[in-house]
Amino acid sequence: QVHLVESGGGSVQAGGSLKLACIASASAYCVGWFRQAPGKERVGIGAIDTDGGRSLQDFAKGRFTVSQDKAMNILWLEMNDLKPEDTGVYQCAARTLTGFCGTLDRAFRYWGEGTQVNVSS
């Protein structure tokens, strides 16, 4: 069982930055970030595994960075140059099973409650 708690969300103006944190109660092989915009389905942002393997969706490249502190079981999502379309609930997820660590949400077993990000124009 892995319990996840996100923090760091808030309201920013377009062009601003936020750094989200996800604290896990235990280590996991693969951890990732997802987001759900109002009225839309949840989408993956990026993921990272204990071997350092990473995946990042195209829309996030150049603006978002996924990193982790393995010793502290913390997953970070640094977001720069935020846009109004980045508004949504941001969740972290984890799984203990090995294998490709991508952003397919059904591959993750454990989920946090999410943190709200609002970007105004």
JSON list of C-alpha atoms in Angstrom, two decimals, residues 8 12-20 35 45 56-67 76-87 90 117-120:
[
{"chain": "A", "resi": 8, "resn": "GLY", "atom": "CA", "xyz": [1.97, 23.02, -3.93]},
{"chain": "A", "resi": 12, "resn": "VAL", "atom": "CA", "xyz": [-0.90, 31.96, -10.64]},
{"chain": "A", "resi": 13, "resn": "GLN", "atom": "CA", "xyz": [-0.97, 34.25, -13.62]},
{"chain": "A", "resi": 14, "resn": "ALA", "atom": "CA", "xyz": [-0.01, 33.07, -17.07]},
{"chain": "A", "resi": 15, "resn": "GLY", "atom": "CA", "xyz": [3.74, 32.87, -17.41]},
{"chain": "A", "resi": 16, "resn": "GLY", "atom": "CA", "xyz": [4.19, 32.00, -13.77]},
{"chain": "A", "resi": 17, "resn": "SER", "atom": "CA", "xyz": [5.63, 28.91, -12.16]},
{"chain": "A", "resi": 18, "resn": "LEU", "atom": "CA", "xyz": [4.62, 26.32, -9.60]},
{"chain": "A", "resi": 19, "resn": "LYS", "atom": "CA", "xyz": [6.39, 23.35, -8.09]},
{"chain": "A", "resi": 20, "resn": "LEU", "atom": "CA", "xyz": [4.17, 20.52, -6.94]},
{"chain": "A", "resi": 35, "resn": "ARG", "atom": "CA", "xyz": [-3.91, 16.22, -14.57]},
{"chain": "A", "resi": 45, "resn": "ILE", "atom": "CA", "xyz": [2.12, 14.37, -17.79]},
{"chain": "A", "resi": 56, "resn": "LEU", "atom": "CA", "xyz": [7.23, 13.10, -20.52]},
{"chain": "A", "resi": 57, "resn": "GLN", "atom": "CA", "xyz": [4.33, 13.96, -22.75]},
{"chain": "A", "resi": 58, "resn": "ASP", "atom": "CA", "xyz": [4.98, 16.28, -25.66]},
{"chain": "A", "resi": 59, "resn": "PHE", "atom": "CA", "xyz": [2.84, 19.12, -24.30]},
{"chain": "A", "resi": 60, "resn": "ALA", "atom": "CA", "xyz": [4.98, 19.18, -21.16]},
{"chain": "A", "resi": 61, "resn": "LYS", "atom": "CA", "xyz": [8.39, 19.19, -22.81]},
{"chain": "A", "resi": 62, "resn": "GLY", "atom": "CA", "xyz": [10.25, 22.44, -22.39]},
{"chain": "A", "resi": 63, "resn": "ARG", "atom": "CA", "xyz": [7.98, 23.66, -19.58]},
{"chain": "A", "resi": 64, "resn": "PHE", "atom": "CA", "xyz": [7.49, 20.82, -17.09]},
{"chain": "A", "resi": 65, "resn": "THR", "atom": "CA", "xyz": [10.07, 18.73, -15.25]},
{"chain": "A", "resi": 66, "resn": "VAL", "atom": "CA", "xyz": [9.41, 15.54, -13.30]},
{"chain": "A", "resi": 67, "resn": "SER", "atom": "CA", "xyz": [11.99, 14.62, -10.69]},
{"chain": "A", "resi": 76, "resn": "TRP", "atom": "CA", "xyz": [8.24, 16.73, -7.87]},
{"chain": "A", "resi": 77, "resn": "LEU", "atom": "CA", "xyz": [6.56, 18.45, -10.78]},
{"chain": "A", "resi": 78, "resn": "GLU", "atom": "CA", "xyz": [8.11, 21.76, -11.69]},
{"chain": "A", "resi": 79, "resn": "MET", "atom": "CA", "xyz": [5.98, 23.82, -14.05]},
{"chain": "A", "resi": 80, "resn": "ASN", "atom": "CA", "xyz": [7.16, 26.95, -15.81]},
{"chain": "A", "resi": 81, "resn": "ASP", "atom": "CA", "xyz": [5.55, 29.35, -18.26]},
{"chain": "A", "resi": 82, "resn": "LEU", "atom": "CA", "xyz": [2.13, 28.24, -17.14]},
{"chain": "A", "resi": 83, "resn": "LYS", "atom": "CA", "xyz": [-0.83, 28.81, -19.44]},
{"chain": "A", "resi": 84, "resn": "PRO", "atom": "CA", "xyz": [-4.56, 29.05, -18.70]},
{"chain": "A", "resi": 85, "resn": "GLU", "atom": "CA", "xyz": [-5.01, 25.63, -20.34]},
{"chain": "A", "resi": 86, "resn": "ASP", "atom": "CA", "xyz": [-2.80, 24.15, -17.61]},
{"chain": "A", "resi": 87, "resn": "THR", "atom": "CA", "xyz": [-5.61, 24.76, -15.13]},
{"chain": "A", "resi": 90, "resn": "TYR", "atom": "CA", "xyz": [-3.01, 17.57, -10.59]},
{"chain": "A", "resi": 117, "resn": "VAL", "atom": "CA", "xyz": [-3.83, 24.55, -10.12]},
{"chain": "A", "resi": 118, "resn": "ASN", "atom": "CA", "xyz": [-5.47, 27.68, -11.50]},
{"chain": "A", "resi": 119, "resn": "VAL", "atom": "CA", "xyz": [-3.76, 29.76, -14.16]},
{"chain": "A", "resi": 120, "resn": "SER", "atom": "CA", "xyz": [-5.35, 33.07, -15.06]}
]
